[in-house]
C-alpha cells in the first residue's frame, strides 16, 4: 500500500513542479513533442555503438513505433525514424543522453527497450494547461474576444454566438445580421442580400482548392463556379459550367472562350456570330486609325491598309475565319481598288492571310491560312472561290509566296471517294479553249486537252507521251499508226516505223501495248527496237515463217520487248538473224527481252560477235536458241549470258557448226536436253565454253556435245556448272563425243538416288587429250565413263560418292590416267591405262594390303610390278 501512495505523491509533486514549457499557443504541438514509447517493444543490439552514434542497429526495427524513446542500459535515446529494411533506428537530433541521462557506448546484444518517460507526461500536462489558460473558465476568454469584435455579449454552453436582441437586429459597427430575413451585412446596416459587403471581399486559395464562388440549385447540384482556375499566384480567372471551363482570363489579358489556354486577346473555339454590324475604331483594328464597319459596303473609298485583320497563330488547326453561306449573296466579298494613277501610295492586297507554324512535326500545326468548302452541285452550280481582275493587262490574279526557308507548296486534294481527279484547268472566259493539268483518277500526272485527250502522262516509273516524228532518230510506232490494243493488225505501221528508223540508223520505240503482227517484220539495215519491258508486246497472229527477220551485216539491237507466238507453231522463229554470205550479221544484241511460245525463239544462221544477254525464254516448242553459222565456222564469237530458260519442250540451246561460243551464267529448267551440239559440217569448230550455268529438272541430258560430221572439233571447256536432273534412268548428265581436246572441271553433279544407267560424265573422244578433274559426282549409277580410242584421258581429284556401281569405267584402246585410287576402285579399264593405287602391293598381279604401287592395265589385268 505504501508504494502506490508514494508514487501518487511523486506524481503530484511532478505535476506541481512541472519543468516543461508548452509549445502552444505560439505553435501546435507535434507527435515528436509528445513522444511516448511502448514498454513491450524490445530488440537486442546487433553490433556495438559509440556514445555519438546516430543509428541504432537492432535485430528487429519493425516492432518499434516512431517517434519514440528507447532505453539502452541507463541511457534514454530519442528516436525520430526507423529503417525496417536495414533494421536500424534513427536518432533524433540531440537525442543521445536524453532526459537527463548520459550518452555512453553500448555492447552488441544489449537489449533496446521502448519506454514511457515521465518527461513526456510533463510535456503533455504543460500543453493542456496552456490550452485551458487560453480558453479561460467556461470559455470566458472566447466570449470576451467575440464581444470585442461586435458579437454577442456571451456564448451558450457549447460556444455558439446567439445573434439576437429585442429588435431582432444586432447593430454593431462592422457586422450586422438580421434573423428575420437571414441576411448578413459587413459594413452595411441594411443588407439587401443574404451577404451584403461594403468594400472589397477577398477569397484565398487554401492550398488544395482554388478561391471562388459556387452557384447551385436548391438541391445543391448543377455546379457553376466562378473563380481561379489554378492555385498558382497568377492563375487565370475562369467560369466552370457543365463540366468544363467555358471562360478563362489570363494574367496577360488573353481571353479564351471554350479553349484551355487562350493564346490571343480573344481566343474562341467555335463560331462567332454578329446579328448586327460589327464596328470598331483605332489602331487595335488592323493599324488603321479611322472608323470602319465590317462588313463594309462596297465602294468605300479607302485606298490602302487593312479593313479587318485577323492573325491565326494558335497552331492548333483552327480556322482564322470561317464563313458558311447558305444564301445567294457573297459569303465574303473582298475588293482591292489599288490606287489612282500616279499615286505613290502602296498597293494593298485584297486578302492577306498568314499561317504561322513553329513545329512542323506536330500535326496540330498543320492548319490552313485559308480554307474554302464547296457544297455546290449540278442542281446548285457555283465556284467556292472566284478571283477576278477587272483592270486587264498583265496583272497577277493570285500570288503564292514562301518568304521563309521551307518549300512553297500548293496542294490539290481530291474527294473522299476513290478514283477522283485533282485538276488545274486553264481556259479562256468562254471555255472554248481548255487545258487540264493535274492528278488523274489512276493517280498519274496528266496533261489533257479540252476534248478529253491525254497528250502526256507521268507515271511512277516513266513519262508516257506520243513521240512526234519530225525527222529525228527515235520513231514511235504509234506515230506511224500502230494501235497496240491486241486486236488491230499493226504490221504495216510497225514496218513503216522500222523503214524510217533504218534510213537514219535510229530507234523504233514501242510504248506499252500489245501489237498484233500478221506478217514478218523485215530488218535490212542497222536499227534498234526498244520498249518498256513486258508491257511492250509484239505478238504473232496466224502462220508465217518468222515474227522478225534480220538480214543485214549491220548491228541490230533488241531491248525491253516481249515476243509472243502461238504455242502450237511447227516452224519459224520469233527472231531470225542472218547476214551476207561473206561474214554474216555483225555485233547485234538481244537483251532484257521476253520470249513466249512459237517454234524457235532465236534462230541465228550467220552471225559474228552476237550477244544474247539477260532474256527470259519460256515454252519454245523446239529450241529457245539455235546457233548455226552455215558459211564459215571461224566466224563465231557468240555470247549467251545471264538468260533464264524454262518449260523447254525439246532443247534450250542448239549449236550447229559454229565456233567461239560462250554459254555462261544461265539458268535452265524443265526440258529434255538443255544444251546440245550436233556438228554436221566437215570443216569443224573451235573454242566452246560452257561455264557457271545451272541445269535443273531435265529428263535426258544437261549437256550433250556430239559429232556427227567429219570435221575436227577442238577445245571444249565445261566448268563450274551445277546439274540437278529429275528422277530417271539410263542417261548421262554431261555427254561429250568427237572433240579432240577439252576440259571437264569443277562441275557439281547430283543424280537421282543411284538410278540404273545414270552416268555423271560420259566421254568418247576420237583423238587428242582430255582432262576430267575437280568434279563432284554423287548418287549416280557410275561416276565417270570413258570410252577412249587412241587418246590420253587424265582423271584426277574428283569426288565420287554414293555410287551404285563403278566410280570410273574405261573401255576401248585409249590411255586413261588417274591419280590416287584404291584397289577397290580399279575397274575393267581399257588396256594401256595407268593409275597410282594407294593401297596396292608391288606384285605381278595387283592386290590390296600394300603401301602403294603404280597399276598398269595390260591384257585386261592390273599389273603392279
mmCIF file with all atom_site columns, C-alpha atoms in Angstrom, residues 575-700:
data_model
loop_
_atom_site.group_PDB
_atom_site.id
_atom_site.type_symbol
_atom_site.label_atom_id
_atom_site.label_alt_id
_atom_site.label_comp_id
_atom_site.label_asym_id
_atom_site.label_entity_id
_atom_site.label_seq_id
_atom_site.pdbx_PDB_ins_code
_atom_site.Cartn_x
_atom_site.Cartn_y
_atom_site.Cartn_z
_atom_site.occupancy
_atom_site.B_iso_or_equiv
_atom_site.pdbx_formal_charge
_atom_site.auth_seq_id
_atom_site.auth_comp_id
_atom_site.auth_asym_id
_atom_site.auth_atom_id
_atom_site.pdbx_PDB_model_num
ATOM 1   C CA . UNK A 1 575 ? 13.617 -13.579 -134.222 1.00 0.00 ? 575 UNK A CA 1
ATOM 2   C CA . UNK A 1 576 ? 15.674 -14.874 -137.167 1.00 0.00 ? 576 UNK A CA 1
ATOM 3   C CA . UNK A 1 577 ? 19.170 -13.438 -137.654 1.00 0.00 ? 577 UNK A CA 1
ATOM 4   C CA . UNK A 1 578 ? 21.386 -13.857 -140.706 1.00 0.00 ? 578 UNK A CA 1
ATOM 5   C CA . UNK A 1 579 ? 23.649 -11.718 -142.879 1.00 0.00 ? 579 UNK A CA 1
ATOM 6   C CA . UNK A 1 580 ? 25.752 -11.595 -146.024 1.00 0.00 ? 580 UNK A CA 1
ATOM 7   C CA . UNK A 1 581 ? 27.488 -14.796 -147.100 1.00 0.00 ? 581 UNK A CA 1
ATOM 8   C CA . UNK A 1 582 ? 30.940 -13.275 -146.638 1.00 0.00 ? 582 UNK A CA 1
ATOM 9   C CA . UNK A 1 583 ? 30.575 -12.576 -142.903 1.00 0.00 ? 583 UNK A CA 1
ATOM 10  C CA . UNK A 1 584 ? 27.008 -12.739 -141.621 1.00 0.00 ? 584 UNK A CA 1
ATOM 11  C CA . UNK A 1 585 ? 25.443 -10.310 -139.205 1.00 0.00 ? 585 UNK A CA 1
ATOM 12  C CA . UNK A 1 586 ? 27.962 -8.433  -137.024 1.00 0.00 ? 586 UNK A CA 1
ATOM 13  C CA . UNK A 1 587 ? 27.684 -7.159  -133.420 1.00 0.00 ? 587 UNK A CA 1
ATOM 14  C CA . UNK A 1 588 ? 23.936 -7.476  -132.921 1.00 0.00 ? 588 UNK A CA 1
ATOM 15  C CA . UNK A 1 589 ? 22.487 -7.710  -129.430 1.00 0.00 ? 589 UNK A CA 1
ATOM 16  C CA . UNK A 1 590 ? 19.311 -9.118  -127.818 1.00 0.00 ? 590 UNK A CA 1
ATOM 17  C CA . UNK A 1 591 ? 18.909 -8.090  -124.164 1.00 0.00 ? 591 UNK A CA 1
ATOM 18  C CA . UNK A 1 592 ? 16.245 -7.830  -121.471 1.00 0.00 ? 592 UNK A CA 1
ATOM 19  C CA . UNK A 1 593 ? 13.583 -9.319  -123.705 1.00 0.00 ? 593 UNK A CA 1
ATOM 20  C CA . UNK A 1 594 ? 10.916 -11.930 -123.049 1.00 0.00 ? 594 UNK A CA 1
ATOM 21  C CA . UNK A 1 595 ? 10.045 -14.767 -125.463 1.00 0.00 ? 595 UNK A CA 1
ATOM 22  C CA . UNK A 1 596 ? 6.988  -16.979 -125.178 1.00 0.00 ? 596 UNK A CA 1
ATOM 23  C CA . UNK A 1 597 ? 5.617  -19.751 -127.419 1.00 0.00 ? 597 UNK A CA 1
ATOM 24  C CA . UNK A 1 598 ? 6.459  -20.374 -131.068 1.00 0.00 ? 598 UNK A CA 1
ATOM 25  C CA . UNK A 1 599 ? 8.739  -22.959 -132.664 1.00 0.00 ? 599 UNK A CA 1
ATOM 26  C CA . UNK A 1 600 ? 12.182 -21.398 -132.114 1.00 0.00 ? 600 UNK A CA 1
ATOM 27  C CA . UNK A 1 601 ? 12.724 -18.209 -130.140 1.00 0.00 ? 601 UNK A CA 1
ATOM 28  C CA . UNK A 1 602 ? 16.004 -17.020 -131.682 1.00 0.00 ? 602 UNK A CA 1
ATOM 29  C CA . UNK A 1 603 ? 17.401 -18.716 -134.773 1.00 0.00 ? 603 UNK A CA 1
ATOM 30  C CA . UNK A 1 604 ? 20.874 -17.479 -135.761 1.00 0.00 ? 604 UNK A CA 1
ATOM 31  C CA . UNK A 1 605 ? 22.039 -18.673 -139.160 1.00 0.00 ? 605 UNK A CA 1
ATOM 32  C CA . UNK A 1 606 ? 25.129 -16.494 -139.570 1.00 0.00 ? 606 UNK A CA 1
ATOM 33  C CA . UNK A 1 607 ? 26.468 -14.022 -137.030 1.00 0.00 ? 607 UNK A CA 1
ATOM 34  C CA . UNK A 1 608 ? 29.669 -12.640 -135.539 1.00 0.00 ? 608 UNK A CA 1
ATOM 35  C CA . UNK A 1 609 ? 30.063 -11.064 -132.077 1.00 0.00 ? 609 UNK A CA 1
ATOM 36  C CA . UNK A 1 610 ? 26.402 -11.633 -131.223 1.00 0.00 ? 610 UNK A CA 1
ATOM 37  C CA . UNK A 1 611 ? 25.324 -11.140 -127.614 1.00 0.00 ? 611 UNK A CA 1
ATOM 38  C CA . UNK A 1 612 ? 22.154 -12.696 -126.169 1.00 0.00 ? 612 UNK A CA 1
ATOM 39  C CA . UNK A 1 613 ? 22.016 -11.356 -122.617 1.00 0.00 ? 613 UNK A CA 1
ATOM 40  C CA . UNK A 1 614 ? 19.521 -11.333 -119.694 1.00 0.00 ? 614 UNK A CA 1
ATOM 41  C CA . UNK A 1 615 ? 16.472 -12.584 -121.545 1.00 0.00 ? 615 UNK A CA 1
ATOM 42  C CA . UNK A 1 616 ? 13.592 -14.846 -120.469 1.00 0.00 ? 616 UNK A CA 1
ATOM 43  C CA . UNK A 1 617 ? 12.796 -17.840 -122.714 1.00 0.00 ? 617 UNK A CA 1
ATOM 44  C CA . UNK A 1 618 ? 9.574  -19.648 -121.895 1.00 0.00 ? 618 UNK A CA 1
ATOM 45  C CA . UNK A 1 619 ? 7.855  -22.566 -123.607 1.00 0.00 ? 619 UNK A CA 1
ATOM 46  C CA . UNK A 1 620 ? 9.529  -22.861 -127.049 1.00 0.00 ? 620 UNK A CA 1
ATOM 47  C CA . UNK A 1 621 ? 8.236  -25.861 -128.981 1.00 0.00 ? 621 UNK A CA 1
ATOM 48  C CA . UNK A 1 622 ? 11.708 -26.746 -130.280 1.00 0.00 ? 622 UNK A CA 1
ATOM 49  C CA . UNK A 1 623 ? 14.730 -24.549 -129.391 1.00 0.00 ? 623 UNK A CA 1
ATOM 50  C CA . UNK A 1 624 ? 14.998 -21.421 -127.289 1.00 0.00 ? 624 UNK A CA 1
ATOM 51  C CA . UNK A 1 625 ? 18.218 -20.527 -129.144 1.00 0.00 ? 625 UNK A CA 1
ATOM 52  C CA . UNK A 1 626 ? 19.679 -22.160 -132.247 1.00 0.00 ? 626 UNK A CA 1
ATOM 53  C CA . UNK A 1 627 ? 23.191 -21.104 -133.315 1.00 0.00 ? 627 UNK A CA 1
ATOM 54  C CA . UNK A 1 628 ? 24.353 -22.119 -136.801 1.00 0.00 ? 628 UNK A CA 1
ATOM 55  C CA . UNK A 1 629 ? 26.935 -20.458 -138.983 1.00 0.00 ? 629 UNK A CA 1
ATOM 56  C CA . UNK A 1 630 ? 26.332 -22.208 -142.258 1.00 0.00 ? 630 UNK A CA 1
ATOM 57  C CA . UNK A 1 631 ? 29.077 -20.316 -144.098 1.00 0.00 ? 631 UNK A CA 1
ATOM 58  C CA . UNK A 1 632 ? 32.242 -20.474 -142.032 1.00 0.00 ? 632 UNK A CA 1
ATOM 59  C CA . UNK A 1 633 ? 32.619 -21.801 -138.520 1.00 0.00 ? 633 UNK A CA 1
ATOM 60  C CA . UNK A 1 634 ? 35.502 -19.376 -137.897 1.00 0.00 ? 634 UNK A CA 1
ATOM 61  C CA . UNK A 1 635 ? 33.004 -16.522 -137.876 1.00 0.00 ? 635 UNK A CA 1
ATOM 62  C CA . UNK A 1 636 ? 31.637 -17.023 -134.344 1.00 0.00 ? 636 UNK A CA 1
ATOM 63  C CA . UNK A 1 637 ? 32.193 -15.129 -131.161 1.00 0.00 ? 637 UNK A CA 1
ATOM 64  C CA . UNK A 1 638 ? 28.707 -15.541 -129.698 1.00 0.00 ? 638 UNK A CA 1
ATOM 65  C CA . UNK A 1 639 ? 27.889 -14.906 -126.023 1.00 0.00 ? 639 UNK A CA 1
ATOM 66  C CA . UNK A 1 640 ? 24.809 -16.387 -124.342 1.00 0.00 ? 640 UNK A CA 1
ATOM 67  C CA . UNK A 1 641 ? 24.855 -14.940 -120.822 1.00 0.00 ? 641 UNK A CA 1
ATOM 68  C CA . UNK A 1 642 ? 22.537 -14.467 -117.845 1.00 0.00 ? 642 UNK A CA 1
ATOM 69  C CA . UNK A 1 643 ? 19.414 -15.815 -119.529 1.00 0.00 ? 643 UNK A CA 1
ATOM 70  C CA . UNK A 1 644 ? 16.549 -17.736 -117.938 1.00 0.00 ? 644 UNK A CA 1
ATOM 71  C CA . UNK A 1 645 ? 15.230 -20.828 -119.766 1.00 0.00 ? 645 UNK A CA 1
ATOM 72  C CA . UNK A 1 646 ? 12.020 -22.526 -118.549 1.00 0.00 ? 646 UNK A CA 1
ATOM 73  C CA . UNK A 1 647 ? 9.492  -25.064 -119.840 1.00 0.00 ? 647 UNK A CA 1
ATOM 74  C CA . UNK A 1 648 ? 11.753 -26.392 -122.584 1.00 0.00 ? 648 UNK A CA 1
ATOM 75  C CA . UNK A 1 649 ? 9.819  -28.860 -124.699 1.00 0.00 ? 649 UNK A CA 1
ATOM 76  C CA . UNK A 1 650 ? 12.934 -30.047 -126.561 1.00 0.00 ? 650 UNK A CA 1
ATOM 77  C CA . UNK A 1 651 ? 16.201 -28.121 -126.074 1.00 0.00 ? 651 UNK A CA 1
ATOM 78  C CA . UNK A 1 652 ? 17.388 -24.879 -124.588 1.00 0.00 ? 652 UNK A CA 1
ATOM 79  C CA . UNK A 1 653 ? 20.413 -24.097 -126.800 1.00 0.00 ? 653 UNK A CA 1
ATOM 80  C CA . UNK A 1 654 ? 21.173 -25.991 -130.001 1.00 0.00 ? 654 UNK A CA 1
ATOM 81  C CA . UNK A 1 655 ? 24.630 -25.370 -131.517 1.00 0.00 ? 655 UNK A CA 1
ATOM 82  C CA . UNK A 1 656 ? 25.315 -26.431 -135.088 1.00 0.00 ? 656 UNK A CA 1
ATOM 83  C CA . UNK A 1 657 ? 28.677 -25.735 -136.808 1.00 0.00 ? 657 UNK A CA 1
ATOM 84  C CA . UNK A 1 658 ? 29.714 -22.572 -135.037 1.00 0.00 ? 658 UNK A CA 1
ATOM 85  C CA . UNK A 1 659 ? 32.854 -21.694 -133.088 1.00 0.00 ? 659 UNK A CA 1
ATOM 86  C CA . UNK A 1 660 ? 33.751 -19.274 -130.336 1.00 0.00 ? 660 UNK A CA 1
ATOM 87  C CA . UNK A 1 661 ? 30.539 -19.765 -128.387 1.00 0.00 ? 661 UNK A CA 1
ATOM 88  C CA . UNK A 1 662 ? 30.335 -18.968 -124.678 1.00 0.00 ? 662 UNK A CA 1
ATOM 89  C CA . UNK A 1 663 ? 27.325 -20.168 -122.709 1.00 0.00 ? 663 UNK A CA 1
ATOM 90  C CA . UNK A 1 664 ? 27.803 -18.657 -119.259 1.00 0.00 ? 664 UNK A CA 1
ATOM 91  C CA . UNK A 1 665 ? 25.772 -17.866 -116.162 1.00 0.00 ? 665 UNK A CA 1
ATOM 92  C CA . UNK A 1 666 ? 22.396 -19.081 -117.460 1.00 0.00 ? 666 UNK A CA 1
ATOM 93  C CA . UNK A 1 667 ? 19.600 -20.925 -115.695 1.00 0.00 ? 667 UNK A CA 1
ATOM 94  C CA . UNK A 1 668 ? 17.905 -23.885 -117.414 1.00 0.00 ? 668 UNK A CA 1
ATOM 95  C CA . UNK A 1 669 ? 14.788 -25.549 -116.012 1.00 0.00 ? 669 UNK A CA 1
ATOM 96  C CA . UNK A 1 670 ? 12.337 -28.161 -117.298 1.00 0.00 ? 670 UNK A CA 1
ATOM 97  C CA . UNK A 1 671 ? 13.312 -29.792 -120.555 1.00 0.00 ? 671 UNK A CA 1
ATOM 98  C CA . UNK A 1 672 ? 14.829 -32.840 -122.191 1.00 0.00 ? 672 UNK A CA 1
ATOM 99  C CA . UNK A 1 673 ? 18.354 -31.824 -123.310 1.00 0.00 ? 673 UNK A CA 1
ATOM 100 C CA . UNK A 1 674 ? 19.225 -28.312 -122.255 1.00 0.00 ? 674 UNK A CA 1
ATOM 101 C CA . UNK A 1 675 ? 22.452 -27.566 -124.189 1.00 0.00 ? 675 UNK A CA 1
ATOM 102 C CA . UNK A 1 676 ? 23.184 -29.635 -127.270 1.00 0.00 ? 676 UNK A CA 1
ATOM 103 C CA . UNK A 1 677 ? 25.661 -29.599 -130.142 1.00 0.00 ? 677 UNK A CA 1
ATOM 104 C CA . UNK A 1 678 ? 25.125 -31.522 -133.365 1.00 0.00 ? 678 UNK A CA 1
ATOM 105 C CA . UNK A 1 679 ? 28.084 -30.990 -135.659 1.00 0.00 ? 679 UNK A CA 1
ATOM 106 C CA . UNK A 1 680 ? 27.384 -31.969 -139.236 1.00 0.00 ? 680 UNK A CA 1
ATOM 107 C CA . UNK A 1 681 ? 29.902 -29.803 -141.128 1.00 0.00 ? 681 UNK A CA 1
ATOM 108 C CA . UNK A 1 682 ? 33.147 -31.224 -142.438 1.00 0.00 ? 682 UNK A CA 1
ATOM 109 C CA . UNK A 1 683 ? 35.023 -28.016 -141.581 1.00 0.00 ? 683 UNK A CA 1
ATOM 110 C CA . UNK A 1 684 ? 34.735 -28.434 -137.804 1.00 0.00 ? 684 UNK A CA 1
ATOM 111 C CA . UNK A 1 685 ? 34.575 -25.890 -134.942 1.00 0.00 ? 685 UNK A CA 1
ATOM 112 C CA . UNK A 1 686 ? 36.719 -24.497 -132.118 1.00 0.00 ? 686 UNK A CA 1
ATOM 113 C CA . UNK A 1 687 ? 36.620 -22.962 -128.710 1.00 0.00 ? 687 UNK A CA 1
ATOM 114 C CA . UNK A 1 688 ? 33.372 -23.810 -126.988 1.00 0.00 ? 688 UNK A CA 1
ATOM 115 C CA . UNK A 1 689 ? 32.962 -22.784 -123.327 1.00 0.00 ? 689 UNK A CA 1
ATOM 116 C CA . UNK A 1 690 ? 30.017 -23.853 -121.138 1.00 0.00 ? 690 UNK A CA 1
ATOM 117 C CA . UNK A 1 691 ? 30.543 -22.422 -117.637 1.00 0.00 ? 691 UNK A CA 1
ATOM 118 C CA . UNK A 1 692 ? 28.760 -21.446 -114.415 1.00 0.00 ? 692 UNK A CA 1
ATOM 119 C CA . UNK A 1 693 ? 25.292 -22.471 -115.572 1.00 0.00 ? 693 UNK A CA 1
ATOM 120 C CA . UNK A 1 694 ? 22.575 -24.157 -113.550 1.00 0.00 ? 694 UNK A CA 1
ATOM 121 C CA . UNK A 1 695 ? 20.782 -27.135 -115.158 1.00 0.00 ? 695 UNK A CA 1
ATOM 122 C CA . UNK A 1 696 ? 17.668 -28.059 -113.211 1.00 0.00 ? 696 UNK A CA 1
ATOM 123 C CA . UNK A 1 697 ? 14.886 -30.570 -113.661 1.00 0.00 ? 697 UNK A CA 1
ATOM 124 C CA . UNK A 1 698 ? 15.784 -32.037 -117.085 1.00 0.00 ? 698 UNK A CA 1
ATOM 125 C CA . UNK A 1 699 ? 14.825 -35.508 -118.257 1.00 0.00 ? 699 UNK A CA 1
ATOM 126 C CA . UNK A 1 700 ? 17.627 -36.618 -120.650 1.00 0.00 ? 700 UNK A CA 1
#
